[in-house]
Structure formats: structure tokens, C-alpha cells
CSV table of C-alpha atoms in Angstrom, one decimal:
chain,number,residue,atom,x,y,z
F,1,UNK,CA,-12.8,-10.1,-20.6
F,2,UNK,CA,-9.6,-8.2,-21.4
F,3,UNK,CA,-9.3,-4.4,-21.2
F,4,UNK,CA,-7.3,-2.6,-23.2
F,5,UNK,CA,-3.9,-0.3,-22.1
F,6,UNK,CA,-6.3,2.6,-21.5
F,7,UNK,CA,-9.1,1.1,-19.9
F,8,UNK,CA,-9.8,-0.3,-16.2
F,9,UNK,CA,-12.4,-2.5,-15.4
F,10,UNK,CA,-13.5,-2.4,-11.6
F,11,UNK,CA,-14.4,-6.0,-10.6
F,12,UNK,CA,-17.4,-6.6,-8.8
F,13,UNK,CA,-18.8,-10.4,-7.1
F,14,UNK,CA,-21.3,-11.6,-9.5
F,15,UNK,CA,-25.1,-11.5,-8.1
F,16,UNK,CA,-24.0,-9.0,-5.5
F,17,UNK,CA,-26.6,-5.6,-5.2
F,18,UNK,CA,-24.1,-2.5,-5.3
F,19,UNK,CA,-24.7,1.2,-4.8
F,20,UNK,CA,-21.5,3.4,-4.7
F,21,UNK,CA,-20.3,6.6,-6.2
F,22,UNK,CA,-16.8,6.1,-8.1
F,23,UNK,CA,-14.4,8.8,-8.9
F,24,UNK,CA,-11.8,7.0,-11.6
F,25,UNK,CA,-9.2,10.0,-11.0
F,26,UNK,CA,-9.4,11.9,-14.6
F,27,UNK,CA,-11.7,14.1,-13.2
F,28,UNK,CA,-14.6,12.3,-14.0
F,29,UNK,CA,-17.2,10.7,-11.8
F,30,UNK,CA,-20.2,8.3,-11.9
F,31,UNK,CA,-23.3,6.3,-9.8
F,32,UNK,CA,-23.0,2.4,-10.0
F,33,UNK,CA,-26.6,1.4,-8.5
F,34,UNK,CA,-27.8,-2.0,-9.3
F,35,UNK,CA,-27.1,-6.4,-8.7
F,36,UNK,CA,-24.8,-6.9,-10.9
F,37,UNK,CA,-24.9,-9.8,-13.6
F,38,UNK,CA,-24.8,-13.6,-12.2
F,39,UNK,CA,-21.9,-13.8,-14.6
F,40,UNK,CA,-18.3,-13.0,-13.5
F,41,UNK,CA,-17.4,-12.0,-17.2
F,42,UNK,CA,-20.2,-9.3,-16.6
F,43,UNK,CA,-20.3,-8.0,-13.4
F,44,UNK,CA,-17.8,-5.1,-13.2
F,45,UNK,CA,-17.8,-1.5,-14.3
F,46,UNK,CA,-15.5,-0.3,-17.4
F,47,UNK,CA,-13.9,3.4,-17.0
F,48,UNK,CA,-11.9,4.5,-20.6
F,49,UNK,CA,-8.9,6.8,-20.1
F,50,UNK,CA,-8.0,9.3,-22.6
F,51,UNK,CA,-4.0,7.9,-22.2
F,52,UNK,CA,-2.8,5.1,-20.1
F,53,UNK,CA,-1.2,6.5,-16.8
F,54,UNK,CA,-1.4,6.0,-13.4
F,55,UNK,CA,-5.2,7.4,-11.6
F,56,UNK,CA,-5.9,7.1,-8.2
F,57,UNK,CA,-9.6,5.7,-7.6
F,58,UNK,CA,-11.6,6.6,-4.5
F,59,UNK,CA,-15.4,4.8,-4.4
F,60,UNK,CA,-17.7,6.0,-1.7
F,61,UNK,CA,-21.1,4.4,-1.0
F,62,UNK,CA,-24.1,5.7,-1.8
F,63,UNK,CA,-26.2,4.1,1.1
F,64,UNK,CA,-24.6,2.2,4.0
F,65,UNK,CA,-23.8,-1.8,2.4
F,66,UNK,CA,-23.4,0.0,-1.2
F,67,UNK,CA,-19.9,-1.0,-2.2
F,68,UNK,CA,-19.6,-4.7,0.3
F,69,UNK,CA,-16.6,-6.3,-1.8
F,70,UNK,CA,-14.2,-6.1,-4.4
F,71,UNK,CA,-13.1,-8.8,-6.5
F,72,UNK,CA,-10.5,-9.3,-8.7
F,73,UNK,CA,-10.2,-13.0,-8.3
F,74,UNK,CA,-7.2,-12.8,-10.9
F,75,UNK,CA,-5.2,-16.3,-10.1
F,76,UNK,CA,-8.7,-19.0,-10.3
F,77,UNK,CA,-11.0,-16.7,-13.0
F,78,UNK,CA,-12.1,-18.5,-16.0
F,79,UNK,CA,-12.0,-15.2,-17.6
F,80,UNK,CA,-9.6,-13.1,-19.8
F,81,UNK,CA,-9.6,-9.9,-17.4
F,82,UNK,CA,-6.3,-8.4,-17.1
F,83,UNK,CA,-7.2,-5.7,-14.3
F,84,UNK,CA,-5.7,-7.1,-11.8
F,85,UNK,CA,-2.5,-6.4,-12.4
F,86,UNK,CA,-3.2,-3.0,-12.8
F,87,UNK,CA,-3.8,-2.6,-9.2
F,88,UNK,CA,-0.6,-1.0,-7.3
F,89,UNK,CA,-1.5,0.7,-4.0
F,90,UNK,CA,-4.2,0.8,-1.7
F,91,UNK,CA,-3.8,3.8,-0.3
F,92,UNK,CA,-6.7,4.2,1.6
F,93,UNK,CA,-9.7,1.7,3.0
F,94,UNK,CA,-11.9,4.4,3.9
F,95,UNK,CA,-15.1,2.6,6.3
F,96,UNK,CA,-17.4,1.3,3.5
F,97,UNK,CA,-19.4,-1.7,4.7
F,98,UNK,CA,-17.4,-5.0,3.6
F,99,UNK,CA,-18.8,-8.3,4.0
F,100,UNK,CA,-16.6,-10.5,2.1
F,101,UNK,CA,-12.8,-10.8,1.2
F,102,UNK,CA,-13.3,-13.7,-0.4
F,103,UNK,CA,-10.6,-13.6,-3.5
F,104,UNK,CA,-10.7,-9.6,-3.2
F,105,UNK,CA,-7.3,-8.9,-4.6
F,106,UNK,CA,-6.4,-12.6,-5.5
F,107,UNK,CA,-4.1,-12.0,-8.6
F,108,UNK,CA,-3.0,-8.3,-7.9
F,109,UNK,CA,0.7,-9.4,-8.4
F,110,UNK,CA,1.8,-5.5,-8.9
F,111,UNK,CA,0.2,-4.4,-5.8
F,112,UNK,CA,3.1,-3.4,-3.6
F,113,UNK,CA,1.6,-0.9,-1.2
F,114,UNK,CA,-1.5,-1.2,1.2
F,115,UNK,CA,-2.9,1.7,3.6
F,116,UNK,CA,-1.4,1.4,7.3
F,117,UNK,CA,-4.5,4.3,8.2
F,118,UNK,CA,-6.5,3.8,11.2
F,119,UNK,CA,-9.3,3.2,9.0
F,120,UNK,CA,-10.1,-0.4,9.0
F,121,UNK,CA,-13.1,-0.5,10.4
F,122,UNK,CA,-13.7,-1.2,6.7
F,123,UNK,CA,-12.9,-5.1,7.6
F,124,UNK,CA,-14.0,-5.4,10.5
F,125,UNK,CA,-17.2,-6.8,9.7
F,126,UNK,CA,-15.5,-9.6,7.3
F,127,UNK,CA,-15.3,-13.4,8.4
F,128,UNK,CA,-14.0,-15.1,5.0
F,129,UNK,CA,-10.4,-13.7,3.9
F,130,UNK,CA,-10.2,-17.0,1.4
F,131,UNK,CA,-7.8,-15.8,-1.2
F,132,UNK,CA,-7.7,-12.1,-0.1
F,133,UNK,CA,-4.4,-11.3,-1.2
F,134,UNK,CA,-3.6,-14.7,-3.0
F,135,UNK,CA,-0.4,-14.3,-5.5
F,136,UNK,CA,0.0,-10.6,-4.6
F,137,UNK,CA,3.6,-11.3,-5.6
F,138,UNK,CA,4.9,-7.6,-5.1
F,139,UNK,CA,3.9,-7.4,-1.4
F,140,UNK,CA,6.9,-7.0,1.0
F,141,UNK,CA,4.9,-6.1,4.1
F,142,UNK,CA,1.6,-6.2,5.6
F,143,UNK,CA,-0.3,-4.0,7.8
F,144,UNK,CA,-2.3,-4.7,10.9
F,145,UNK,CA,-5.8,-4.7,9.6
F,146,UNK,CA,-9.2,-5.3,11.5
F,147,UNK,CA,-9.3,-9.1,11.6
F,148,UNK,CA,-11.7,-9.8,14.6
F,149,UNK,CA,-14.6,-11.6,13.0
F,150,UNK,CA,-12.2,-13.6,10.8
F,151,UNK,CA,-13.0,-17.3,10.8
F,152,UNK,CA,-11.4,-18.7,7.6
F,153,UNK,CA,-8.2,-17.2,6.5
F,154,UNK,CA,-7.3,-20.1,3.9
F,155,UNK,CA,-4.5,-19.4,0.9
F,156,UNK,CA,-5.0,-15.4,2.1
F,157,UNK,CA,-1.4,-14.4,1.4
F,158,UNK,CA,-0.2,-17.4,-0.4
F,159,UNK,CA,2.5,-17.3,-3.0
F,160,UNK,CA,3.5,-13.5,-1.5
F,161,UNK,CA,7.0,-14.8,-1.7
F,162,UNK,CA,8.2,-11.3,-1.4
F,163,UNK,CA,6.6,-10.8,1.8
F,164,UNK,CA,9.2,-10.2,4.8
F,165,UNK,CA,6.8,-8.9,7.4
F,166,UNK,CA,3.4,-9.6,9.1
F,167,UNK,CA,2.0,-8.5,11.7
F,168,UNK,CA,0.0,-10.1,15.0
F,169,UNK,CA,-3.1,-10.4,13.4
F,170,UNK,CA,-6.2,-10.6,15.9
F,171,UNK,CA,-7.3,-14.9,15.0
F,172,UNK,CA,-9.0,-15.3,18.2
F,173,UNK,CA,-12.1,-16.4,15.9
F,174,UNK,CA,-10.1,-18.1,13.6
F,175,UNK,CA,-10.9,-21.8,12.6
F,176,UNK,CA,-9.3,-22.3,9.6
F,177,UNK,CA,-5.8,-21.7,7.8
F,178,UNK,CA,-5.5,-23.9,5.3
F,179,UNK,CA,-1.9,-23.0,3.4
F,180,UNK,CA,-2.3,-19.6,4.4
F,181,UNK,CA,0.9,-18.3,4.1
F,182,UNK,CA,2.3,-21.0,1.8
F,183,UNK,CA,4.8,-20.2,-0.2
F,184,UNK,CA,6.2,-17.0,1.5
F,185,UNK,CA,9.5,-17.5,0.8
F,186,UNK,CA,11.1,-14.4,2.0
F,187,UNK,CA,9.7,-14.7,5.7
F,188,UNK,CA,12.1,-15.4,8.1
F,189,UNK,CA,9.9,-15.0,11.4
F,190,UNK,CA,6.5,-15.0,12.0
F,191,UNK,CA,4.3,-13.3,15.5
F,192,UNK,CA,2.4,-15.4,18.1
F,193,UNK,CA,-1.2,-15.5,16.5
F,194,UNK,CA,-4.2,-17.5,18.5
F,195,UNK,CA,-4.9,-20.7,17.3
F,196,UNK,CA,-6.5,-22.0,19.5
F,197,UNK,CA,-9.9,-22.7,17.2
F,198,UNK,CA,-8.5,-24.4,14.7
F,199,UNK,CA,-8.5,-28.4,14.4
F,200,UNK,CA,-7.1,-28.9,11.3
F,201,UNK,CA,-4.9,-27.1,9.7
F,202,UNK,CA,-3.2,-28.1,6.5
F,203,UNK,CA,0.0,-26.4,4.9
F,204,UNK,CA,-0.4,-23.9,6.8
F,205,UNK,CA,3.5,-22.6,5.9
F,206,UNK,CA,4.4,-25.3,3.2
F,207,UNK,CA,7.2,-24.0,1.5
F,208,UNK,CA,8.4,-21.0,3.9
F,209,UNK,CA,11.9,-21.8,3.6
F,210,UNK,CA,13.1,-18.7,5.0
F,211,UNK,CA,11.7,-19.2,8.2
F,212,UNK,CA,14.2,-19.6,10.5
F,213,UNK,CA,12.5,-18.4,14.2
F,214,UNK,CA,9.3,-19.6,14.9
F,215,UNK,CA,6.4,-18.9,17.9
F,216,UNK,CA,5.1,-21.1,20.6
F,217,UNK,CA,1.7,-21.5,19.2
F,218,UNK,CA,-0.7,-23.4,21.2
F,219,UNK,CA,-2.2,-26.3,18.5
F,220,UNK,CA,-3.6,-28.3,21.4
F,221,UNK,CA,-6.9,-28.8,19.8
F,222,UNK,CA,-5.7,-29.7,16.4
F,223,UNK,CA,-6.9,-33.2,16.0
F,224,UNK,CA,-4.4,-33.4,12.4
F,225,UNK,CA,-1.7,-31.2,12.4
F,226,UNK,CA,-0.1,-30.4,8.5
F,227,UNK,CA,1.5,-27.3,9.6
F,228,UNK,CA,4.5,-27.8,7.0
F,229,UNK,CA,5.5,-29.0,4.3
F,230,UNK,CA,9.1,-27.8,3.0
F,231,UNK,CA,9.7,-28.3,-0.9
């Protein structure tokens, strides 16, 4: 569902338990403690602002596991929610207890700025970054986050055709990248990363046509190799 100019809607994972404490920046303040609803129309929490403007949000949890993901899912929804676009910075992760990136900030296409703070032992728990920052068109750089349990990393920063930098994120767990960074057109080089998992990667950079140096990166136990697919 669709909120208003001076609303936000804070999107939750359906069917997912959630105790956190959520300051929404105007100065008022309130407990979220419950499962949210099995349907993804209905599992979020609404704050109404007096005027539209920009509020910074901080959200601490209540008990540790309280607040375990976000989830915007804004490019594959079936609803009408507008919120993430709303989203521009993270400027900090703090060290709740996340479990899931699965289609966290997928959609967040005026997102431009995320925290480079030495805090990301928010992540570092997370082993599915499907989606994470899918279409998150007004990213231009990335920082080196906590990867180290990540296993699946497939469409995470696809379509961040403004992207020009990323780091040498830890994959030594990865097994799957399946068009992963498709679609970054502006990057023109890209860091040695461990592959040495994965099997079979598909499109892995279709459509990076800026790419113009590349790593040695060792694919020898990639039984089908899609790597790229210019267009």
C-alpha cells in the first residue's frame, strides 16, 4: 500500500517476530513488539509526519534478534508501497542482530549514501544477500561490509548502473552469483574476489559495458561458466 507525501512506512519481512524500539526523527518515539502479519501488504509499521522533510531514523532492539531484517523489496513487490524510494542514506548500521538481506533495500533507487563505520558486525551473521541492493540506481560506491558468512550473493547490486566502485568483498563462502552485478554500467574495474565455491555462475556481469580491466579469478571449479553477456 501507498503512503502519502507525509508518511513513511518501515517495511518489515512478513511472518518475521520483531522487537525493536524506533525513533522516526520528529522527536517522537515508539516499541514495535510482535510477528508481523503473513501478508507483505501488512507487515510494516506507519509513522505520520506533521510536513514532509527529510528525518533521520535510528531503530535499536529491544532484546538481542529484535529488529533481524529490513525489507523494502521495492523492484518484485506485488504491492503499491512507495517507501522505498524514500530511503536516501544509511548512515549508520549500528550491530543489531541481522539474519537476512534477502531483498533488504531492493528498489531503494534514491539511496545514494551507505555508512563506511566499523560497525558491520551488523552483517556479519547474514548468508543470503539475494537482492540486497537490487536497482539502488543512485549508488556510486560501495563500502566494504562484513560478508563472511555470505553464500548466495545473486542480483545483490544489479541494475546499480551508477556504481563506479566496489570493494574486495570477503566471498570465501560464496557459492552463488547469479547476475550479480549485472547491469553496472559505469564500472570500469572490478577487485580479485574468491570464487573458488562457485560452480555455476550465470550473468554474473552481463551488461557491464564499462569494464574495461578485469582480475585473474580462479573459476576452476565452475562446471558452466555464463560469466558475461554484453548487450
Amino acid at each position: 500500500m501507498a503512503t502519502s507525501i507525509n508518511e513513511f512506512r518501515l517495511k518489515l519481512a512478513p511472518s518475521t517476530f520483531y522487537n525493536f524500539s524506533i525513533n522516526w526523527g520528529d522527536g517522537t518515539s515508539e516499541i514495535f513488539n510482535q510477528t508481523t502479519s503473513s501478508s507483505e501488504d501488512l507487515a510494516g509499521l506507519t509513522h505520520t509526519y506533521v510536513s514532509p522533510s527529510a528525518y533521520e531514523v535510528s531503530i535499536t532492539e529491544n532484546v538481542s534478534g529484535g529488529f533481524s531484517r529490513i525489507y523494502f523489496n521495492g523492484t518484485s513487490n506485488t504491492s503499491l508501497s512507495n517507501d522505498d524510494v524514500k530511503v536516501t542514506d544509511i548512515i549508520q548500521w549500528g550491530n543489531p542482530t541481522w539474519t537476512s538481506m534477502i531483498d533488504a533495500f531492493e528498489g531503494c533507487s534514491n539511496l545514494s549514501a551507505i555508512s563506511t563505520d566499523d560497525e558491520t558486525s551488523a552483517l556479519s551473521g547474514v548468508s543470503n544477500f539475494s537482492n540486497a541492493w537490487n536497482n539502488c540506481t543512485s549508488l556510486t560506491s560501495f563500502p566494504l561490509i562484513d560478508t563472511s558468512k555470505g553464500t548466495i550473493f545473486n542480483s545483490a547490486w544489479n541494475n546499480c548502473n551508477k556504481l563506479k566502485d566496489f570493494p574486495a568483498i570477503n566471498t570465501l563462502s560464496a557459492t552463488s552469483f547469479e547476475s550479480t552485478w549485472a547491469n553496472c554500467t559505469s564500472l570500469s574495474s572490478f577487485p580479485l574476489i574468491n570464487f573458488t565455491k562457485v560452480t555455476t555462475p550465470y550473468f554474473t556481469w552481463s551488461g557491464c559495458t564499462s569494464l574495461t580491466s578485469f582480475p585473474l579469478i580462479d573459476t576452476s571449479n565452475c562446471t558452466q561458466l555464463g560469466l558475461c553477456r554484453l548487450s
